[in-house]
Short mmCIF file of C-alpha atoms in Angstrom, two decimals:
data_model
loop_
_atom_site.label_atom_id
_atom_site.label_comp_id
_atom_site.label_asym_id
_atom_site.label_seq_id
_atom_site.Cartn_x
_atom_site.Cartn_y
_atom_site.Cartn_z
CA MET A 1 0.00 0.00 0.00
CA ILE A 2 2.80 2.46 0.93
CA GLU A 3 4.69 1.67 -2.26
CA TYR A 4 1.54 2.29 -4.29
CA LEU A 5 0.95 5.69 -2.66
CA ASN A 6 4.60 6.67 -3.23
CA ALA A 7 4.20 5.84 -6.89
CA VAL A 8 1.03 7.91 -7.07
CA TYR A 9 2.79 10.79 -5.32
CA THR A 10 5.74 10.72 -7.82
CA ALA A 11 3.45 10.43 -10.83
CA LEU A 12 1.34 13.41 -9.74
CA LEU A 13 4.46 15.53 -9.19
CA LEU A 14 5.86 14.68 -12.66
CA LEU A 15 2.52 15.26 -14.35
CA ILE A 16 2.02 18.67 -12.77
CA THR A 17 5.63 19.69 -13.58
CA VAL A 18 5.16 18.82 -17.25
CA VAL A 19 1.91 20.76 -17.44
CA CYS A 20 3.53 23.81 -15.89
CA LEU A 21 6.45 23.64 -18.32
CA LEU A 22 4.15 23.28 -21.32
CA ARG A 23 2.25 26.36 -20.22
CA ALA A 24 5.57 28.26 -20.02
CA GLU A 25 6.91 27.26 -23.51
CA ARG A 26 8.88 29.75 -25.68
CA LEU A 27 10.04 31.49 -22.49
CA ASP A 28 7.11 33.92 -22.51
CA LEU A 29 7.49 35.77 -19.18
CA LYS A 30 3.77 35.91 -18.54
CA LYS A 31 3.40 32.21 -19.26
CA ILE A 32 6.41 31.44 -17.06
CA SER A 33 4.74 33.38 -14.26
CA ASP A 34 1.48 31.45 -14.82
CA GLY A 35 3.47 28.24 -14.82
CA ILE A 36 5.12 29.09 -11.53
CA GLY A 37 1.71 29.94 -10.04
CA SER A 38 0.28 26.62 -11.21
CA PHE A 39 3.31 24.81 -9.86
CA LYS A 40 2.87 26.52 -6.46
CA ASP A 41 -0.79 25.43 -6.38
CA ALA A 42 0.31 21.94 -7.21
CA LEU A 43 2.86 21.92 -4.40
CA ASP A 44 0.17 23.12 -1.98
CA PHE A 45 -2.02 20.23 -3.12
CA ILE A 46 0.79 17.74 -2.76
CA GLY A 47 1.66 19.16 0.65
CA SER A 48 -1.85 18.30 1.84
CA LEU A 49 -1.59 14.75 0.50
CA PRO A 50 -0.97 13.26 3.98
CA TRP A 51 -4.37 14.64 5.01
CA TRP A 52 -5.98 12.96 2.02
CA ILE A 53 -4.38 9.71 3.11
CA HIS A 54 -5.78 10.32 6.62
CA PHE A 55 -9.29 10.90 5.22
CA TYR A 56 -8.97 7.73 3.10
CA ASN A 57 -7.85 5.51 5.98
CA ASN A 58 -10.42 6.79 8.53
CA LEU A 59 -13.49 6.93 6.30
CA ASN A 60 -15.22 3.79 7.63
CA ALA A 61 -14.74 4.75 11.28
CA ASN A 62 -15.89 8.31 10.64
CA VAL A 63 -19.00 7.13 8.79
CA GLN A 64 -19.93 5.09 11.88
CA THR A 65 -19.25 8.12 14.10
CA LEU A 66 -21.42 10.30 11.86
CA HIS A 67 -24.25 7.75 12.19
CA GLU A 68 -24.04 7.93 15.98
CA ARG A 69 -23.80 11.74 16.13
CA ARG A 70 -26.72 12.12 13.74
CA ASP A 71 -28.83 9.75 15.86
CA SER A 72 -27.96 11.73 19.03
CA LEU A 73 -28.92 15.01 17.34
CA HIS A 74 -32.20 13.49 16.12
CA VAL A 75 -33.07 12.34 19.65
CA ARG A 76 -32.36 15.80 21.08
CA LEU A 77 -34.42 17.36 18.27
CA ASP A 78 -37.41 15.08 18.99
CA ASP A 79 -37.18 15.81 22.73
CA MET A 80 -36.99 19.55 22.09
CA ILE A 81 -40.04 19.53 19.80
CA LYS A 82 -42.10 17.58 22.35
CA GLN A 83 -40.99 19.86 25.21
CA VAL A 84 -41.81 23.03 23.28
CA GLU A 85 -45.18 21.77 22.04
CA ASP A 86 -46.18 20.60 25.54
CA LYS A 87 -45.30 23.96 27.10
CA GLU A 88 -47.06 25.86 24.32
CA PHE A 89 -50.12 23.69 24.89
CA GLN A 90 -50.07 24.28 28.66
CA THR A 91 -49.40 28.03 28.64
CA GLY A 92 -50.52 29.32 25.25
CA ARG A 93 -47.22 31.20 24.96
CA ARG A 94 -45.06 31.16 21.87
CA ARG A 95 -41.65 29.56 21.54
CA LYS A 96 -38.57 31.77 21.40
CA ARG A 97 -37.29 32.60 17.94
CA GLU A 98 -33.85 31.18 18.76
CA VAL A 99 -35.48 27.86 19.74
CA ASP A 100 -37.47 27.77 16.51
CA ASN A 101 -34.31 28.53 14.51
CA TRP A 102 -32.42 25.73 16.27
CA ILE A 103 -35.20 23.23 15.57
CA SER A 104 -35.15 24.21 11.90
CA SER A 105 -31.33 23.98 11.65
CA ALA A 106 -31.18 20.65 13.46
CA GLY A 107 -33.93 19.17 11.27
CA THR A 108 -32.20 20.30 8.08
CA LYS A 109 -28.82 18.93 9.19
CA CYS A 110 -30.32 15.57 10.18
CA ASN A 111 -31.94 15.27 6.75
CA ASP A 112 -28.74 16.25 4.92
CA VAL A 113 -26.66 13.70 6.83
CA GLN A 114 -29.26 10.99 6.35
CA THR A 115 -29.29 11.63 2.59
CA LEU A 116 -25.50 11.24 2.47
CA LEU A 117 -25.49 8.08 4.58
CA LEU A 118 -28.05 6.43 2.34
CA GLN A 119 -25.83 6.83 -0.71
CA ASP A 120 -23.61 4.02 -1.97
CA MET A 121 -20.42 5.59 -0.68
CA LEU A 122 -18.25 2.53 -1.35
CA ARG A 123 -19.19 2.03 -4.98
CA GLU A 124 -16.74 0.05 -7.09
CA THR A 125 -14.29 1.90 -9.35
CA ASN A 126 -10.62 1.60 -10.29
CA TYR A 127 -8.21 1.86 -7.42
CA PHE A 128 -6.77 5.30 -8.21
CA TRP A 129 -10.12 7.05 -8.55
CA LYS A 130 -11.45 5.11 -5.59
CA PHE A 131 -8.63 6.58 -3.52
CA LEU A 132 -9.47 10.14 -4.56
CA TYR A 133 -13.21 9.59 -4.05
CA ARG A 134 -12.81 8.06 -0.61
CA ALA A 135 -10.35 10.78 0.43
CA TRP A 136 -12.78 13.50 -0.65
CA LEU A 137 -15.64 11.68 1.08
CA GLY A 138 -13.60 11.27 4.25
CA ASN A 139 -13.00 15.02 4.34
CA LEU A 140 -16.74 15.66 3.90
CA VAL A 141 -17.70 13.21 6.66
CA GLU A 142 -15.30 14.77 9.17
CA ARG A 143 -16.66 18.23 8.39
CA LEU A 144 -20.24 16.99 8.88
CA ILE A 145 -19.29 15.45 12.24
CA ARG A 146 -18.04 18.85 13.42
CA GLU A 147 -21.18 20.61 12.18
CA VAL A 148 -23.49 18.07 13.84
CA ASP A 149 -21.54 18.41 17.12
CA ASP A 150 -21.83 22.22 16.96
CA ILE A 151 -25.61 22.12 16.45
CA TYR A 152 -26.03 19.48 19.17
CA SER A 153 -24.15 21.65 21.71
CA LEU A 154 -26.35 24.66 20.90
CA GLY A 155 -29.57 22.75 21.62
CA VAL A 156 -29.70 23.61 25.34
CA PHE A 157 -31.99 26.44 26.48
CA GLU A 158 -32.83 27.65 29.97
CA GLU A 159 -36.26 28.76 28.72
CA VAL A 160 -37.87 27.68 25.44
CA LEU A 161 -40.87 30.04 25.51
CA SER A 162 -41.05 33.79 25.09
CA PRO A 163 -41.31 35.66 28.40
CA VAL A 164 -44.68 36.60 29.83
CA ARG A 165 -45.68 40.09 28.85
CA GLU A 166 -44.97 42.68 31.52
CA ARG A 167 -48.09 43.79 33.35
CA VAL A 168 -48.64 47.48 32.70
CA GLU A 169 -50.93 49.74 34.66
CA PHE A 170 -53.14 52.27 32.93
CA VAL A 171 -52.85 55.96 33.64
CA GLU A 172 -55.88 56.37 35.86
CA THR A 173 -58.57 59.00 35.54
CA LEU A 174 -59.70 60.34 38.89
CA LEU A 175 -63.10 58.87 39.72
CA VAL A 176 -65.48 61.59 40.86
CA GLY A 177 -68.54 60.96 42.96
CA LYS A 178 -69.65 58.48 45.55
CA ALA A 179 -71.36 56.25 42.98
CA ALA A 180 -68.18 55.67 40.94
CA ASN A 181 -66.16 54.53 43.92
CA GLU A 182 -69.07 52.44 45.21
CA ASN A 183 -69.37 50.74 41.83
CA ARG A 184 -65.68 49.90 41.85
CA ARG A 185 -66.00 48.44 45.35
CA ARG A 186 -69.01 46.31 44.36
CA ILE A 187 -67.25 44.88 41.30
CA VAL A 188 -64.14 43.88 43.27
CA THR A 189 -66.33 42.34 46.01
CA TRP A 190 -68.31 40.29 43.48
CA LEU A 191 -65.08 38.95 41.97
CA ARG A 192 -63.76 37.93 45.39
CA ASN A 193 -67.04 36.14 46.10
CA GLY A 194 -66.66 34.01 42.97
CA VAL A 195 -68.98 35.82 40.54
CA THR A 196 -67.85 34.93 37.01
CA LYS A 197 -69.85 37.43 34.91
CA ILE A 198 -70.30 41.10 35.65
CA GLY A 199 -71.97 43.65 33.40
CA VAL A 200 -71.48 47.43 33.40
CA HIS A 201 -73.68 49.59 31.18
CA GLY A 202 -74.29 53.27 30.57
CA ILE A 203 -74.53 55.85 27.82
CA LYS A 204 -71.55 56.79 25.67
CA GLY A 205 -69.01 58.97 27.45
CA ILE A 206 -70.45 58.36 30.90
CA GLY A 207 -67.16 56.92 32.24
CA LYS A 208 -67.43 53.13 31.88
CA THR A 209 -63.90 52.82 30.48
CA ALA A 210 -62.44 55.03 33.20
CA VAL A 211 -64.00 52.85 35.89
CA MET A 212 -62.73 49.69 34.21
CA LYS A 213 -59.17 51.01 33.93
CA ASN A 214 -59.16 51.81 37.63
CA ILE A 215 -60.46 48.32 38.40
CA HIS A 216 -57.86 46.80 36.05
CA ASN A 217 -55.05 48.47 37.99
CA GLN A 218 -56.52 47.41 41.32
CA LEU A 219 -56.91 43.78 40.21
CA LEU A 220 -53.25 43.54 39.16
CA GLY A 221 -52.46 43.27 42.86
CA CYS A 222 -54.82 40.30 43.28
CA TYR A 223 -54.58 38.36 40.01
CA GLU A 224 -51.56 37.35 37.99
CA HIS A 225 -53.49 37.61 34.73
CA VAL A 226 -55.72 40.63 34.09
CA TYR A 227 -56.57 41.42 30.47
CA PHE A 228 -58.19 44.63 29.25
CA ILE A 229 -59.59 44.16 25.74
CA THR A 230 -61.05 46.99 23.75
CA VAL A 231 -63.72 45.25 21.67
CA PRO A 232 -63.06 45.78 17.92
CA GLU A 233 -65.40 48.18 16.14
CA ASP A 234 -66.41 45.37 13.80
CA GLN A 235 -67.39 42.98 16.58
CA ASN A 236 -67.48 39.32 15.61
CA GLU A 237 -66.07 36.13 17.07
CA TYR A 238 -63.02 36.07 14.80
CA ASN A 239 -61.92 39.66 15.54
CA LEU A 240 -62.56 39.26 19.25
CA GLN A 241 -60.48 36.08 19.33
CA ALA A 242 -57.65 37.94 17.60
CA ALA A 243 -57.81 40.83 20.08
CA ILE A 244 -57.73 38.47 23.09
CA ALA A 245 -54.88 36.39 21.62
CA LYS A 246 -52.82 39.54 21.00
CA ASP A 247 -53.21 40.67 24.61
CA LEU A 248 -52.29 37.18 25.83
CA GLY A 249 -49.16 37.29 23.68
CA ILE A 250 -49.98 34.13 21.74
CA ASP A 251 -49.87 33.48 18.02
CA LEU A 252 -53.32 32.50 16.76
CA LYS A 253 -52.54 31.29 13.23
CA GLU A 254 -55.54 28.97 12.92
CA GLU A 255 -58.36 30.27 10.68
CA ASP A 256 -61.14 27.85 11.65
CA LEU A 257 -63.34 29.46 14.35
CA PRO A 258 -63.92 26.33 16.50
CA LYS A 259 -60.22 25.51 16.42
CA ARG A 260 -59.33 29.09 17.34
CA ALA A 261 -61.78 28.87 20.24
CA ALA A 262 -60.23 25.58 21.39
CA PHE A 263 -56.74 27.10 21.29
CA LEU A 264 -57.79 30.16 23.30
CA HIS A 265 -59.73 28.00 25.78
CA ARG A 266 -56.67 25.81 26.31
CA ALA A 267 -54.41 28.84 26.81
CA LEU A 268 -56.73 30.56 29.28
CA ARG A 269 -57.82 27.59 31.37
CA GLN A 270 -54.30 27.27 32.78
CA ARG A 271 -54.60 30.73 34.34
CA ASN A 272 -56.60 32.35 37.10
CA PHE A 273 -57.61 35.40 35.08
CA VAL A 274 -59.98 38.34 34.84
CA LEU A 275 -60.97 39.37 31.33
CA ILE A 276 -62.37 42.86 30.80
CA LEU A 277 -64.21 43.37 27.50
CA ASP A 278 -64.74 47.08 27.06
CA GLY A 279 -67.37 48.26 24.57
CA LEU A 280 -69.38 45.14 23.77
CA LYS A 281 -72.10 45.99 21.27
CA LYS A 282 -73.99 42.72 21.02
CA TYR A 283 -74.33 39.30 22.57
CA LEU A 284 -71.45 36.87 22.39
CA SER A 285 -71.06 33.25 23.43
CA GLU A 286 -68.00 32.79 25.59
CA ASP A 287 -67.86 29.15 24.50
CA LYS A 288 -67.72 30.06 20.81
CA VAL A 289 -65.01 32.66 21.46
CA GLY A 290 -63.05 30.31 23.73
CA ILE A 291 -63.33 31.95 27.16
CA PRO A 292 -63.37 29.40 30.03
CA LEU A 293 -65.25 30.83 33.00
CA GLY A 294 -65.40 29.35 36.49
CA ALA A 295 -64.91 30.27 40.13
CA GLY A 296 -61.40 28.75 40.14
CA THR A 297 -60.34 29.82 36.67
CA GLY A 298 -61.72 32.74 34.69
CA LYS A 299 -63.96 35.74 35.36
CA MET A 300 -65.30 38.22 32.85
CA ILE A 301 -66.39 41.86 33.12
CA ILE A 302 -68.11 43.49 30.16
CA THR A 303 -69.08 47.08 29.47
CA SER A 304 -71.84 48.00 27.06
CA ARG A 305 -74.23 50.81 26.30
CA SER A 306 -77.09 48.31 26.39
CA PRO A 307 -78.36 46.59 29.57
CA ASP A 308 -79.89 43.92 27.32
CA VAL A 309 -76.41 42.81 26.22
CA CYS A 310 -75.41 42.36 29.86
CA ARG A 311 -78.53 40.31 30.61
CA LYS A 312 -78.25 38.10 27.51
CA ILE A 313 -74.67 37.23 28.34
CA GLY A 314 -75.80 36.01 31.74
CA CYS A 315 -74.73 38.71 34.19
CA GLN A 316 -78.21 38.57 35.75
CA ASN A 317 -78.07 40.13 39.21
CA ASN A 318 -74.50 41.34 38.81
CA ILE A 319 -75.16 44.38 36.64
CA ILE A 320 -74.10 47.93 37.39
CA THR A 321 -75.60 51.01 35.79
CA ILE A 322 -73.29 54.01 35.38
CA ASP A 323 -75.55 57.05 35.81
CA PRO A 324 -74.73 60.70 35.13
CA LEU A 325 -73.31 62.58 38.09
CA PRO A 326 -75.76 64.37 40.38
CA TYR A 327 -75.84 68.12 39.82
CA ASP A 328 -73.64 69.05 42.80
CA GLU A 329 -70.96 66.45 41.95
CA ALA A 330 -71.02 67.45 38.28
CA LEU A 331 -70.51 71.08 39.27
CA ASP A 332 -67.57 70.15 41.48
CA LEU A 333 -66.00 68.23 38.59
CA PHE A 334 -66.53 71.18 36.27
CA ASN A 335 -64.86 73.53 38.73
CA GLN A 336 -61.88 71.16 39.12
CA GLU A 337 -61.15 71.12 35.40
CA VAL A 338 -59.59 74.04 33.54
CA ILE A 339 -61.40 73.93 30.23
CA THR A 340 -60.02 76.19 27.51
CA GLY A 341 -59.62 76.17 23.71
CA SER A 342 -60.00 72.77 22.09
CA SER A 343 -60.71 71.18 25.48
CA TRP A 344 -63.80 73.32 25.77
CA ALA A 345 -65.01 72.23 22.34
CA SER A 346 -64.36 68.59 23.28
CA PHE A 347 -66.28 69.06 26.52
CA LEU A 348 -69.31 70.51 24.69
CA SER A 349 -69.18 67.69 22.15
CA SER A 350 -69.22 65.11 24.96
CA LEU A 351 -72.23 66.82 26.54
CA GLU A 352 -74.12 66.76 23.22
CA GLU A 353 -73.37 63.07 22.68
CA ALA A 354 -74.46 62.21 26.22
CA ALA A 355 -77.68 64.19 25.76
CA ALA A 356 -78.41 62.43 22.47
CA GLU A 357 -77.82 59.00 24.01
CA THR A 358 -80.09 59.86 26.95
CA SER A 359 -82.81 61.02 24.57
CA LYS A 360 -82.63 57.78 22.56
CA MET A 361 -82.95 55.66 25.69
CA GLN A 362 -85.98 57.63 26.89
CA PHE A 363 -87.86 57.13 23.61
CA SER A 364 -86.85 53.47 23.12
#
């Protein structure tokens, strides 16, 4: 074997020397320079010949090693996918982008290695070309082993899911009047007593949202999960599901309504939550949207201009009416505010809208 390789080595050196000299015929300086460059490349190639011999001799062992490393990477990949899917199922949170990228890279590398290993790498050919082919293949296999090892070592994460969104308090509007503070107290008391559906209704601009934002901030000290959802103008089950999913920080890619509801239900049922739906215009079925309600799980507060919406949803005896301020309290509020310029125009507009809403309710 050694004698054969020595002969190959000598033959390659002679062949490359002849080619270089032929390229430099007639003593053309440029061609001589090209010949010297080609000769230098050839020497570099020949200098690396011991490595080619190494790749040739270790191919079989390295192929076996590549099999084992690929299998280990595939096991870690399967475990990671199961872990991520289980945690996504339990929490409704999304996986980190770096985890998703690792899963994609590991899957691609496993497939590439498997494709190579399934090839007939030891196909029959003449001895000289077999040597070159096996040497090249040995180099490729060793490189793949290093790449598989690198990806395997990167597949360890302290946390595979995106962090829970930070709980942010609203900037509160000062609640004026005894009724407003009493309403807030009643709502919090009902929640503590296990009431799962609470309705708040009143005319436009009367202060329902302000009361709810105050309650939202207060509940953050009692519940880990408090969600304030502004109901979309075009209220339907699909849009409401999307708004809730966005506030939960989950990716709701599914288009089928029942499946979307099942995904939301699964995400929410793991949490002790309060869901505030501000500005509900018509009846909704919490089951069709995917809102799990129960004394030990979820509670829902809705605001609407219509008391009928509150009753149809099932709030029953837990409904609060936001009434206009009594004259003396309204006058105090007016005196507290400095209303000038555009603020004055906005104030008048709000009064006109409130008057119109009151008129509609009286004639309906």
